[in-house]
PDB file of C-alpha atoms in Angstrom:
ATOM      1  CA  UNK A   1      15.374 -10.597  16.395  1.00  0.00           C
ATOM      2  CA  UNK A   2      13.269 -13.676  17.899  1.00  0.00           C
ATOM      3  CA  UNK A   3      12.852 -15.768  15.206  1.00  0.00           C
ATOM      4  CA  UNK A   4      16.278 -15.430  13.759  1.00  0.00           C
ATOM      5  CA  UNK A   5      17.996 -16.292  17.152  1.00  0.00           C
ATOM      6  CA  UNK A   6      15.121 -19.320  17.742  1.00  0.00           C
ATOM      7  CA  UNK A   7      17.139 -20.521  14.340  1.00  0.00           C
ATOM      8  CA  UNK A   8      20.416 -19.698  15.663  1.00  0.00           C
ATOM      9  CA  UNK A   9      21.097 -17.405  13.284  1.00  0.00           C
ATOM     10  CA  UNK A  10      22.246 -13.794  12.461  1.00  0.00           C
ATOM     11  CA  UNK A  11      19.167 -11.130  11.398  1.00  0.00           C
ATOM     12  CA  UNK A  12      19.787 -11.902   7.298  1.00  0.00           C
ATOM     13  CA  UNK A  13      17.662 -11.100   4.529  1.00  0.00           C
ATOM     14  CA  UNK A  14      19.236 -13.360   1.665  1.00  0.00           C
ATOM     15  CA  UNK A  15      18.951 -16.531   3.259  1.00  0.00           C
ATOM     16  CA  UNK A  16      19.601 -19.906   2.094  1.00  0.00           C
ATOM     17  CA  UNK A  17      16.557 -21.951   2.379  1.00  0.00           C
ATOM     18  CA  UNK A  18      17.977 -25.155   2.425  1.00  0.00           C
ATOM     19  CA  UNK A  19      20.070 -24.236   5.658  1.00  0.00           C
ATOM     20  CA  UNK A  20      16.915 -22.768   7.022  1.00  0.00           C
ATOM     21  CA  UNK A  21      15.168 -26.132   6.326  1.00  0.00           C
ATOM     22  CA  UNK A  22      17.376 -28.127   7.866  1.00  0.00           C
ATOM     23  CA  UNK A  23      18.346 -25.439  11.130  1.00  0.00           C
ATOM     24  CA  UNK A  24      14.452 -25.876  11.317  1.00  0.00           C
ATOM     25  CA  UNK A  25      14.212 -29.806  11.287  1.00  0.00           C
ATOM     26  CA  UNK A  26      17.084 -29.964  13.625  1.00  0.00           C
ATOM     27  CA  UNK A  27      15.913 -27.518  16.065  1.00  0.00           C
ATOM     28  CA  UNK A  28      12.067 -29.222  15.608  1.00  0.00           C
ATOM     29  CA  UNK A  29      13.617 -32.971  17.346  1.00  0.00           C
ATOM     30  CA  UNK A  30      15.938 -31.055  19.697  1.00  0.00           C
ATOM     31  CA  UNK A  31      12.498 -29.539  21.175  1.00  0.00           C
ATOM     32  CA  UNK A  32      10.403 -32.674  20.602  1.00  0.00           C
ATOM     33  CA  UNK A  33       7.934 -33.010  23.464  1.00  0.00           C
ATOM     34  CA  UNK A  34       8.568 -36.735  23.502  1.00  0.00           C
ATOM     35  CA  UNK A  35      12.608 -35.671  25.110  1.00  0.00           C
ATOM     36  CA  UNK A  36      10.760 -34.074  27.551  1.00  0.00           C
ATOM     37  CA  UNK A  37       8.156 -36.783  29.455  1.00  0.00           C
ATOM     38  CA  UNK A  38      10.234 -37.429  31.945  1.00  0.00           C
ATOM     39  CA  UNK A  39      11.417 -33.554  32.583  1.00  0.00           C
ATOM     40  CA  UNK A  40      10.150 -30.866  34.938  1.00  0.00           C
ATOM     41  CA  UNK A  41       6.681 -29.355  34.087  1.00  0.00           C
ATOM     42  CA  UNK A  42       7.960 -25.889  33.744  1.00  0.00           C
ATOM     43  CA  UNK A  43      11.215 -27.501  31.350  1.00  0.00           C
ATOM     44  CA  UNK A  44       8.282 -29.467  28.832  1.00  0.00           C
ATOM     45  CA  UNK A  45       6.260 -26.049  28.878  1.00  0.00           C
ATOM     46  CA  UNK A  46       9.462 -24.043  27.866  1.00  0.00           C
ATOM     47  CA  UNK A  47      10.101 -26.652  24.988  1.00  0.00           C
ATOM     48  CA  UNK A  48       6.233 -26.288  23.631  1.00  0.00           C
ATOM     49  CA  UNK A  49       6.038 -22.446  23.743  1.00  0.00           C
ATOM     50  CA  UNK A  50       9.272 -22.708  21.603  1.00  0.00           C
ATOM     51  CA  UNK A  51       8.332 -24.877  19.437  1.00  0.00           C
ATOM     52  CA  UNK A  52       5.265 -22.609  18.599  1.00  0.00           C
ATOM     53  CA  UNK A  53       8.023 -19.766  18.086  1.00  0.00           C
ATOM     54  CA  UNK A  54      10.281 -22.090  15.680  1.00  0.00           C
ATOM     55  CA  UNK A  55       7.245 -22.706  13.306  1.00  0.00           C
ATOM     56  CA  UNK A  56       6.452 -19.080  13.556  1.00  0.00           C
ATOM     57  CA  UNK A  57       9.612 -18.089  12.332  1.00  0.00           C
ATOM     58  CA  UNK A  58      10.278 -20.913  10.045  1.00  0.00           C
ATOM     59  CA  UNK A  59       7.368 -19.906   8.495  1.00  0.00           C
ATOM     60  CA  UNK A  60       7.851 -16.709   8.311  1.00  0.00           C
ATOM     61  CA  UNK A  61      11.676 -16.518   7.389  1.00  0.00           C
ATOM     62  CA  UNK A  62      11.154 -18.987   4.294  1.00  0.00           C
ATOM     63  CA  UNK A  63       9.035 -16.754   2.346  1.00  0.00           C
ATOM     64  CA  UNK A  64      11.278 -13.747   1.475  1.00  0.00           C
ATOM     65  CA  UNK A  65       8.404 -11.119   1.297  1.00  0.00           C
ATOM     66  CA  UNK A  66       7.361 -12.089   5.035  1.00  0.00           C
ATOM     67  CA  UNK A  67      11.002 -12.119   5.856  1.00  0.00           C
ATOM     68  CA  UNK A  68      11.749  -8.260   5.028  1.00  0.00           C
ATOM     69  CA  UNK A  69       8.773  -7.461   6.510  1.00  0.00           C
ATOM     70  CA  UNK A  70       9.648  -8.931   9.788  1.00  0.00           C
ATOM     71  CA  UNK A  71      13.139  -7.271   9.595  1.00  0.00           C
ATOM     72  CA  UNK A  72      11.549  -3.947   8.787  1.00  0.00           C
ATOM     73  CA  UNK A  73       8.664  -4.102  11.773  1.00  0.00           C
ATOM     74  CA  UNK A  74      11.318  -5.101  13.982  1.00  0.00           C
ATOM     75  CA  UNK A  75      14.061  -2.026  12.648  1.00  0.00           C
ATOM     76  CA  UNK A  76      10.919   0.251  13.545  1.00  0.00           C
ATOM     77  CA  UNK A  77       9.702   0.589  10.258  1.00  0.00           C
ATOM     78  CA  UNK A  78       5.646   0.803   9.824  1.00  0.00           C
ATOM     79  CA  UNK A  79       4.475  -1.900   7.553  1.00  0.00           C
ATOM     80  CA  UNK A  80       1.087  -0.908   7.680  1.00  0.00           C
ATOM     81  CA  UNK A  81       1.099   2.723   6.354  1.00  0.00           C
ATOM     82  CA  UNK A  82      -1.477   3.195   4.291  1.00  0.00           C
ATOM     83  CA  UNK A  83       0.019   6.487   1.988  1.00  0.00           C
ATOM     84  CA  UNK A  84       0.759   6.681  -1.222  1.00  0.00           C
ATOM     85  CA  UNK A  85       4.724   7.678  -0.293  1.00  0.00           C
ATOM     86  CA  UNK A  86       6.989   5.311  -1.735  1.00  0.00           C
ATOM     87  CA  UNK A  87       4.767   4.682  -4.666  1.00  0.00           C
ATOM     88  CA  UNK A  88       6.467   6.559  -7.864  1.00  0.00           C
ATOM     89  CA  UNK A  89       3.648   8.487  -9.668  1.00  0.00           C
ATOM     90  CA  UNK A  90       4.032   6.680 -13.033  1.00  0.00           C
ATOM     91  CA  UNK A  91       2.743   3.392 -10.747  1.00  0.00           C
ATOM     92  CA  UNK A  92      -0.654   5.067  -9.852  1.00  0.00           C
ATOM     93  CA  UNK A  93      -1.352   6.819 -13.249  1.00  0.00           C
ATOM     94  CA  UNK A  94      -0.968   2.838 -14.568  1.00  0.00           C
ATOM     95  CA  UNK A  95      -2.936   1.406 -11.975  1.00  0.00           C
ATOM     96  CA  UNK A  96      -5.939   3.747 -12.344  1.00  0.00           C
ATOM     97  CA  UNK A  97      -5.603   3.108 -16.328  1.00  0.00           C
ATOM     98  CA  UNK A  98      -5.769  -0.446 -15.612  1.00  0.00           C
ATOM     99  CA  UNK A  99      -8.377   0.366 -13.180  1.00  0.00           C
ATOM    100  CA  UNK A 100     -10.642   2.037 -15.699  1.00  0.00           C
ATOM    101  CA  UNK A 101      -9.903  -0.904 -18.257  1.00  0.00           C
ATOM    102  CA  UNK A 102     -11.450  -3.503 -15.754  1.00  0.00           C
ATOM    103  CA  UNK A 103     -14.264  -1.496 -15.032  1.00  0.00           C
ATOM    104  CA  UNK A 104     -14.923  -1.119 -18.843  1.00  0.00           C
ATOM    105  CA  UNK A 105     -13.999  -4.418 -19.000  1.00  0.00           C
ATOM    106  CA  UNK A 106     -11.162  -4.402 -21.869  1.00  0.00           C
ATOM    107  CA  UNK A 107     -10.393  -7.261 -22.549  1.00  0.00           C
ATOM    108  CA  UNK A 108      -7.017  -7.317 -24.572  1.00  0.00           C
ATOM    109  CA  UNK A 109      -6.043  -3.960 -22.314  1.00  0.00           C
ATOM    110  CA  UNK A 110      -6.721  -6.226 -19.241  1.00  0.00           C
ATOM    111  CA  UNK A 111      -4.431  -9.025 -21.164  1.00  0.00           C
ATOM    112  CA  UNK A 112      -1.629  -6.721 -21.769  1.00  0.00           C
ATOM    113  CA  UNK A 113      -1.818  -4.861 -18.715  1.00  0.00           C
ATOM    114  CA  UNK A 114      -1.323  -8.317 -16.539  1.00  0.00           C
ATOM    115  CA  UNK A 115       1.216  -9.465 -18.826  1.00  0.00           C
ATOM    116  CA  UNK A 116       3.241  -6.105 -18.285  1.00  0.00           C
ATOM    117  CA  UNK A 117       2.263  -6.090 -13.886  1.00  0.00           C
ATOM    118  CA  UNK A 118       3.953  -9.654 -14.176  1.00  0.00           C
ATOM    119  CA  UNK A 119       7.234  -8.272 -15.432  1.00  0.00           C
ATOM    120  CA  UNK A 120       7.467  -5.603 -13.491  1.00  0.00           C
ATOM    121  CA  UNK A 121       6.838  -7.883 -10.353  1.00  0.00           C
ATOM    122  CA  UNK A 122       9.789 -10.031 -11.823  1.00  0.00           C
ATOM    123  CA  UNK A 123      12.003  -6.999 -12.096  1.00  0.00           C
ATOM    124  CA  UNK A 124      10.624  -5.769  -8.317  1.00  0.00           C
ATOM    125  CA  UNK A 125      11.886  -9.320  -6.995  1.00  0.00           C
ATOM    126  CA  UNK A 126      15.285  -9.075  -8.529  1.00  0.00           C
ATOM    127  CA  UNK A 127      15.643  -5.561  -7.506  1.00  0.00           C
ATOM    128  CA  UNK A 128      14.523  -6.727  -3.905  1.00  0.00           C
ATOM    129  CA  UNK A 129      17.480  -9.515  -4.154  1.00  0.00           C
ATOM    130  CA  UNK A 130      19.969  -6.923  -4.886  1.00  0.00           C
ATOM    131  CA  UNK A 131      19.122  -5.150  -1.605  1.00  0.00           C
ATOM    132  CA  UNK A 132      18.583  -7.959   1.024  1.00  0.00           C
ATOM    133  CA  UNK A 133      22.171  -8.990   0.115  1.00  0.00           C
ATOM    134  CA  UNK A 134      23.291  -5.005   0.320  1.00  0.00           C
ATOM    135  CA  UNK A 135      21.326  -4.657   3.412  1.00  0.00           C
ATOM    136  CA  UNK A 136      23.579  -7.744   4.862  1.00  0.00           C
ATOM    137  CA  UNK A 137      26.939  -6.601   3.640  1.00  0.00           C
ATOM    138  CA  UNK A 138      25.969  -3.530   5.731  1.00  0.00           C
ATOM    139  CA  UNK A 139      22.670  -3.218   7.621  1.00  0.00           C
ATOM    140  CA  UNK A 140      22.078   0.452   6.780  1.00  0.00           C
ATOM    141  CA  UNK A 141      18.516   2.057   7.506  1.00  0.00           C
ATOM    142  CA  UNK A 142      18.617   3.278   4.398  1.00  0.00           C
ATOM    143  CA  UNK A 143      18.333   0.250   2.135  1.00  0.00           C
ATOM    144  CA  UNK A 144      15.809  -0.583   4.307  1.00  0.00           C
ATOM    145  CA  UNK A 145      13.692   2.099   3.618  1.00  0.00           C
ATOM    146  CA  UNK A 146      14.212   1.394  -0.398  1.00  0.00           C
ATOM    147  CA  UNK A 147      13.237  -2.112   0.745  1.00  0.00           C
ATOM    148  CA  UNK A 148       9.930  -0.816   2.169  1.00  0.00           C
ATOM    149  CA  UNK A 149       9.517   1.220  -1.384  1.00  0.00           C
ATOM    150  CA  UNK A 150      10.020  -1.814  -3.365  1.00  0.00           C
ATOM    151  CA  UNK A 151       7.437  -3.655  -0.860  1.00  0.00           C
ATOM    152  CA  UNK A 152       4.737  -1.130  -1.586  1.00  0.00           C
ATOM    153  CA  UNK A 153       4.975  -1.190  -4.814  1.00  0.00           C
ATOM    154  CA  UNK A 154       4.594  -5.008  -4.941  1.00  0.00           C
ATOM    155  CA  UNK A 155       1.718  -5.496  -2.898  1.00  0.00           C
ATOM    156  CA  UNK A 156      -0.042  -3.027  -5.382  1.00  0.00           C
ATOM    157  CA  UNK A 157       0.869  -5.094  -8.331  1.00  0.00           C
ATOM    158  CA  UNK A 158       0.115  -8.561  -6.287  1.00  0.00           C
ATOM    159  CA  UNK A 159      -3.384  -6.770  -5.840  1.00  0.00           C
ATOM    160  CA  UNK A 160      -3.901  -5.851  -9.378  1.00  0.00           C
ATOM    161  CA  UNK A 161      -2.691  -9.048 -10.693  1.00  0.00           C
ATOM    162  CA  UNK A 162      -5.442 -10.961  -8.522  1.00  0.00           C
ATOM    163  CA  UNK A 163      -7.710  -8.300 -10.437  1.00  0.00           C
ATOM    164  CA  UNK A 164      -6.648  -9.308 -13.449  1.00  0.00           C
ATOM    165  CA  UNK A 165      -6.563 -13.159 -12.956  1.00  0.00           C
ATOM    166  CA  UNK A 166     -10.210 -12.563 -11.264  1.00  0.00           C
ATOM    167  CA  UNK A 167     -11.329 -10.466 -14.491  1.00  0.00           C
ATOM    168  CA  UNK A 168      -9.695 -13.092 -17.295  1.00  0.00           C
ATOM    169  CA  UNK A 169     -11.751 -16.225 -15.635  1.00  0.00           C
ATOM    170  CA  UNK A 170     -14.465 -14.867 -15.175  1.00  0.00           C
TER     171      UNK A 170
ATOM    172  CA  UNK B   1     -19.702  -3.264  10.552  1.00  0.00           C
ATOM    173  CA  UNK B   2     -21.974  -1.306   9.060  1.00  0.00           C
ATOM    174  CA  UNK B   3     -21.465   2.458   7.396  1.00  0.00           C
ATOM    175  CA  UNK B   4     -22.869   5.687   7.944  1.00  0.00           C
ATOM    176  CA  UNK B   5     -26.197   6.470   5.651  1.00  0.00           C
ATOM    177  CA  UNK B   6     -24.088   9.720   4.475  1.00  0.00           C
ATOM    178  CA  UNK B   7     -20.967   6.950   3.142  1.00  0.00           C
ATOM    179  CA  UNK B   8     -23.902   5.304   1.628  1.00  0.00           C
ATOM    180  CA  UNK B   9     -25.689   8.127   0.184  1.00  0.00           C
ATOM    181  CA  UNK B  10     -22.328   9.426  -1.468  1.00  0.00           C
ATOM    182  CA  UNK B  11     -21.180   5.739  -2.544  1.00  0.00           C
ATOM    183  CA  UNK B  12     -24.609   5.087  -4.178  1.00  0.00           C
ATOM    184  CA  UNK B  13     -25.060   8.662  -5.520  1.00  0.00           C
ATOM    185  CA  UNK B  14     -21.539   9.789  -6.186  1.00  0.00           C
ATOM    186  CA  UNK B  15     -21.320  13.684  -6.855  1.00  0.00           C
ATOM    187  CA  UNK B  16     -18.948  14.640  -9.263  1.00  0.00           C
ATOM    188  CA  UNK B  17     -17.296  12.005 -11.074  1.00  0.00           C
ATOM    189  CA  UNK B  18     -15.162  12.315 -13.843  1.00  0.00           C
ATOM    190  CA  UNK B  19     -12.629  13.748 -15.355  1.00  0.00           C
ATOM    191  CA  UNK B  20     -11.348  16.942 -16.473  1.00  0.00           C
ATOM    192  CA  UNK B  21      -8.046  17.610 -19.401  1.00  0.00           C
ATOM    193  CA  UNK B  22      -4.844  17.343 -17.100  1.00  0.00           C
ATOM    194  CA  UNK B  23      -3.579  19.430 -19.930  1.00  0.00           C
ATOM    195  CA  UNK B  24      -5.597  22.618 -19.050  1.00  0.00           C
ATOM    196  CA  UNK B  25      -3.502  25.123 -17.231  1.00  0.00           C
ATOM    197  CA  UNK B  26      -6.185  25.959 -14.735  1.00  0.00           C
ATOM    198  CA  UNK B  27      -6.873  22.078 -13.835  1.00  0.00           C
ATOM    199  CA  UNK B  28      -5.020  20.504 -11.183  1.00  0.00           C
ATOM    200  CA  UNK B  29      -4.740  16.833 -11.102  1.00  0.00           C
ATOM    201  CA  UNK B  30      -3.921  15.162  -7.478  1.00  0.00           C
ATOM    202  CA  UNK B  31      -3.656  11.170  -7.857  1.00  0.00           C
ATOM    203  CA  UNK B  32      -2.731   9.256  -4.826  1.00  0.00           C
ATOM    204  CA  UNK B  33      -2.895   5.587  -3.580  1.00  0.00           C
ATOM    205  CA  UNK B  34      -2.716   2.545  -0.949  1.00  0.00           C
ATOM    206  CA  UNK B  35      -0.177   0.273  -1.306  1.00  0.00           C
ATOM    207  CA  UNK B  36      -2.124  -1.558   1.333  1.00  0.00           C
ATOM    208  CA  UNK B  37      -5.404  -2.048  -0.137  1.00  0.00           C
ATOM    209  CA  UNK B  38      -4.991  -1.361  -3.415  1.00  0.00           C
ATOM    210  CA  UNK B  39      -7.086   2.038  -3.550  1.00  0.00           C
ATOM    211  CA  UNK B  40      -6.039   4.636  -6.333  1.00  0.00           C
ATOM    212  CA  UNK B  41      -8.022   8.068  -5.936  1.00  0.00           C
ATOM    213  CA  UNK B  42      -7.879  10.985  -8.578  1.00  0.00           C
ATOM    214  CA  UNK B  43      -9.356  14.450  -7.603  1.00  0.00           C
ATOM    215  CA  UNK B  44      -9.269  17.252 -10.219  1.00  0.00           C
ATOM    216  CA  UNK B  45      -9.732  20.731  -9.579  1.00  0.00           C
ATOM    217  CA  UNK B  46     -10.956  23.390 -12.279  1.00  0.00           C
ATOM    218  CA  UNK B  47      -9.421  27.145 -10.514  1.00  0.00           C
ATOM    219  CA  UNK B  48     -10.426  30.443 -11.959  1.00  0.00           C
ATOM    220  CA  UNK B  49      -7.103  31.725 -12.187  1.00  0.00           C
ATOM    221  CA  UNK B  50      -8.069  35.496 -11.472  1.00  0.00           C
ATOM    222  CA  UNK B  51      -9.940  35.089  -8.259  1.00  0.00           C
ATOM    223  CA  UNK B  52      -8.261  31.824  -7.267  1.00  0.00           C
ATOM    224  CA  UNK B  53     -12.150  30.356  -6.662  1.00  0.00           C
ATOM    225  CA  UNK B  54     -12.123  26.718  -6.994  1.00  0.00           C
ATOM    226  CA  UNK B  55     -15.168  26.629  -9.777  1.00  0.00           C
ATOM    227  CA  UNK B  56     -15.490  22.826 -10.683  1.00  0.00           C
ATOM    228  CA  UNK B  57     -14.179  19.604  -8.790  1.00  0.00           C
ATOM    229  CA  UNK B  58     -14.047  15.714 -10.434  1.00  0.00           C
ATOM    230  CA  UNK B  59     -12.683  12.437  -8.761  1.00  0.00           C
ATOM    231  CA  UNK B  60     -12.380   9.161  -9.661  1.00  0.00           C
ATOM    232  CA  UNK B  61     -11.604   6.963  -6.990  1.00  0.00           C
ATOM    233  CA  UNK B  62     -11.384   2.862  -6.771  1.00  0.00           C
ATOM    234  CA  UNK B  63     -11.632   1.526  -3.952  1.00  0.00           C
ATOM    235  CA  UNK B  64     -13.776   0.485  -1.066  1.00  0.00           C
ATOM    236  CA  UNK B  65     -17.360   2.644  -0.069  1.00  0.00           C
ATOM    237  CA  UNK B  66     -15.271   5.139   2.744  1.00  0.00           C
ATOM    238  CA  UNK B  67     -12.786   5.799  -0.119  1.00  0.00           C
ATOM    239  CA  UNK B  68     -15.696   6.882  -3.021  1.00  0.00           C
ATOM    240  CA  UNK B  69     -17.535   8.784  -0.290  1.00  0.00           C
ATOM    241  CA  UNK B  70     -14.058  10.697   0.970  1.00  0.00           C
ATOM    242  CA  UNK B  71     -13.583  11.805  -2.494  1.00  0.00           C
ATOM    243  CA  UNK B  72     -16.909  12.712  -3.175  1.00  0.00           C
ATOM    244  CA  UNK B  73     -17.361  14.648  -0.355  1.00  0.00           C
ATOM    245  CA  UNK B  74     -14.103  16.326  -0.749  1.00  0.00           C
ATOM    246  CA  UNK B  75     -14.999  17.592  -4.051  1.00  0.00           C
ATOM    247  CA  UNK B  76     -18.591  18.858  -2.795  1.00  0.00           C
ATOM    248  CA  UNK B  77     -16.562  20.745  -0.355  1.00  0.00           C
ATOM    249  CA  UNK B  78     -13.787  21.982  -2.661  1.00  0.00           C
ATOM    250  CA  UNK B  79     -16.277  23.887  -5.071  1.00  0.00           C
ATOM    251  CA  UNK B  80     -16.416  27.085  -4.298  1.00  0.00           C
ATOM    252  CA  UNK B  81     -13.894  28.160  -1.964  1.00  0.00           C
ATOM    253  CA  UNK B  82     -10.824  29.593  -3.086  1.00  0.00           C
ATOM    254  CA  UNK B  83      -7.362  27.096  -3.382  1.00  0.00           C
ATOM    255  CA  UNK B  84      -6.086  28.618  -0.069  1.00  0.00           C
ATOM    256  CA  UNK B  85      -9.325  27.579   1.756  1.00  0.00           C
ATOM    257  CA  UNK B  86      -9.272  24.280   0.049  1.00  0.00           C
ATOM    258  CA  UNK B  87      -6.062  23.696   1.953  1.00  0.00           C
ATOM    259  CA  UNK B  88      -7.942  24.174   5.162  1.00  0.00           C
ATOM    260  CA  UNK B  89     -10.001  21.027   4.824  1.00  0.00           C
ATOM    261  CA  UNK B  90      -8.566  18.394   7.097  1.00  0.00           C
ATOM    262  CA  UNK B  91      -9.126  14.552   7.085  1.00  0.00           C
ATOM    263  CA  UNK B  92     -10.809  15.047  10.501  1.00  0.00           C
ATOM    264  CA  UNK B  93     -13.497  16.964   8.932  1.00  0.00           C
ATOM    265  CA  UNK B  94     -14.288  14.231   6.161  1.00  0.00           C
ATOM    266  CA  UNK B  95     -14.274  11.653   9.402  1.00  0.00           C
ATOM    267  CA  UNK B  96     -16.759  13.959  11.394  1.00  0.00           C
ATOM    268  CA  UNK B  97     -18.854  14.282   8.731  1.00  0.00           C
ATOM    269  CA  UNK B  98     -19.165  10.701   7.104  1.00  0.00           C
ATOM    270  CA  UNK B  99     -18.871   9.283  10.610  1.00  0.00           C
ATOM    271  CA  UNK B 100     -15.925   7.144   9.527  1.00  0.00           C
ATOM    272  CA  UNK B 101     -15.139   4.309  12.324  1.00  0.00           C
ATOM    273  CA  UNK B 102     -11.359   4.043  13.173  1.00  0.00           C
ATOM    274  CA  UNK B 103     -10.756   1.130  10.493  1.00  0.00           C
ATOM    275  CA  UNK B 104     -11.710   3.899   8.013  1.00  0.00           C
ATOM    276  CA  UNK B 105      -9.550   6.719   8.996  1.00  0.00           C
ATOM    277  CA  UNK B 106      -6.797   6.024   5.729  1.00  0.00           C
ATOM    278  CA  UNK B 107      -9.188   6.815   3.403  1.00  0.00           C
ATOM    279  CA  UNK B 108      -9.877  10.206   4.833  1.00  0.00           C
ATOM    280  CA  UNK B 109      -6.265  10.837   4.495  1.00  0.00           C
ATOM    281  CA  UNK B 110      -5.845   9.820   1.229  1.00  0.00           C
ATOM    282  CA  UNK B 111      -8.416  12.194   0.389  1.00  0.00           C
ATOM    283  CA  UNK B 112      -6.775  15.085   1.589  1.00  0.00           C
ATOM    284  CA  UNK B 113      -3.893  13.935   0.367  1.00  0.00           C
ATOM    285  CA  UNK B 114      -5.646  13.952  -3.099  1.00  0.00           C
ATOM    286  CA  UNK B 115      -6.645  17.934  -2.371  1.00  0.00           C
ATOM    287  CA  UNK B 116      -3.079  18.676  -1.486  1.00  0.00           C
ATOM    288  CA  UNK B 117      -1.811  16.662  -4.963  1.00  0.00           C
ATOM    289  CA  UNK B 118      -4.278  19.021  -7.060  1.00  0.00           C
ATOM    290  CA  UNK B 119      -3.610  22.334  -5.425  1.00  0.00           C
ATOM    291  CA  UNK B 120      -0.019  21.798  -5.376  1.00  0.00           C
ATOM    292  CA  UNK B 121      -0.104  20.712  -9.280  1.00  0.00           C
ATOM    293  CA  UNK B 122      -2.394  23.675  -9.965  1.00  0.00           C
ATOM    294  CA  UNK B 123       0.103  25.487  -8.351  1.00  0.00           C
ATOM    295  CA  UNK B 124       2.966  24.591 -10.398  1.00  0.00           C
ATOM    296  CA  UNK B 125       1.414  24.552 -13.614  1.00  0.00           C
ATOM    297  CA  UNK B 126       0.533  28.724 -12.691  1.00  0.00           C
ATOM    298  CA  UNK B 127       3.604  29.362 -11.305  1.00  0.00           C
ATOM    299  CA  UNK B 128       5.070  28.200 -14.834  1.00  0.00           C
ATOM    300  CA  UNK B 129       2.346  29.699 -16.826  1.00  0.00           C
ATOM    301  CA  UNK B 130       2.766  33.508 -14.937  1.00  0.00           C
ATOM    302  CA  UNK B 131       6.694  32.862 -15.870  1.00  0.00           C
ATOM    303  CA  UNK B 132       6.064  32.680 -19.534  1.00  0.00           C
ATOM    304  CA  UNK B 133       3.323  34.969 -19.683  1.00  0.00           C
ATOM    305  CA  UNK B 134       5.179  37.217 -17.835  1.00  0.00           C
TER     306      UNK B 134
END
């Protein structure tokens, strides 16, 4: 996978951030364009096209959501499936209740409900932890696809959430 | 990009919204979503258990204009025919008929999906009920 091997290192999904900072600065002044004035054309335009792949990945490796995803397109998974698999039925029925209490406009309902979608978020992100280190102990397509699960499920909260927030200050 | 008049026509004059008592042994309840966009889509079915006819059909969808018009459309479709006929109705026939651009397919899907979810609940709730009638 590109942008792990651009940061010399192994396809992970726990990563430690503060290595990945400093793999990035590191890897940033080895391909500095100013080491390369005085190189062959084709040698500076190497060093700029991967530069533009280093701050790709370093940008997309540091944030752990946009991490798994990048493992999971590249392990042939497909991100962008719009179906309700993976999503356990309790998780709709609550998100059309919440639904109907923003369109009604209920205000403590709304207040709990957001309170309750941040928890569950919080538990989602631990449970995600859990897995990214399983999935390195032992890269099985499996907890990958309980990865994806746990990534649906999030991005429904994350949109509800910005519901709520949008609903409360208005 | 602009919609159809017939996704405008059902988004501004939605047919058949509401809701009907899960509870009710002849009402099957499909509710399906998008992780992706955030849509959540219920579609309710009302069957008259001795001829099987699909008599009444509810949804309540959020979500973007192609979702509300799926839904609505599937429900105009679904009243009437009988819960084996229901199954025929295929997302392609919601995208003919709204003329849904490409972008718009998902929601098509999710509404059949949503038929699927009712019959099969309606199923299972009259499977169970002929058991303890029976």
């Amino acid at each position: 996978m590109q942008y792990f091997d651009v940061l010399g290192l192994a396809p992970r999904l726990a990563l430690d951030l503060k290595d990945l900072e400093k793999r990035f600065y590191a890897k940033s002044r080895e391909l500095h364009p100013d080491r390369f004035v005085r190189a062959p054309h084709a040698e500076q335009q190497r060093a700029l096209e991967l530069s533009a792949l280093l701050n790709d990945a370093y940008r997309t490796l540091r944030e752990p959501i946009a991490r798994a995803e990048y493992v999971l397109k590249n392990s042939g998974f497909d991100i962008g499936e719009q179906r309700s698999k993976d999503v356990p039925p309790e998780l709709l029925e609550e998100v059309f209740e919440l639904n109907m209490a923003l369109e009604e406009a209920d205000q403590p309902q709304i207040e709990a409900a957001g309170v309750r979608f941040d928890k569950l978020r919080a538990e989602i992100d631990q449970e995600l932890a859990t897995r990214f280190g399983q999935w390195d102990q032992a890269a099985e397509t499996g907890t990958l696809a309980q990865i994806r699960g746990l990534l649906n499920r999030r991005r429904y909260i994350e949109n509800l959430l910005r519901d709520v927030n949008v609903h409360l200050s208005n | 990009m602009a919609y159809s008049d017939k996704v405008v026509d059902h988004y501004n004059n939605p047919r058949n919204v509401g809701s009907m008592d899960k509870a009710d042994p002849n009402v099957g309840t499909g509710m399906v979503g998008a992780p992706e966009c955030g849509d959540v889509m219920k579609l309710q079915i009302k069957v008259n258990p001795a001829t099987h006819i699909i008599e009444d059909a509810k949804f309540k969808t959020f979500g973007c204009g192609s979702a509300i018009a799926s839904s609505s459309l599937a429900t105009e479709w679904l009243k009437g025919k009988t819960v084996d006929e229901a199954l025929d109705i295929k997302n392609t026939d919601i995208v003919n008929e709204l003329a849904l651009p490409p972008v718009k397919i998902h929601c098509s899907v999710l509404a059949e999906d949503a038929i699927k979810a009712a019959i099969s609940d309606y199923k299972a709730k009259s499977t169970v009920e002929t058991a303890v009638t029976a």
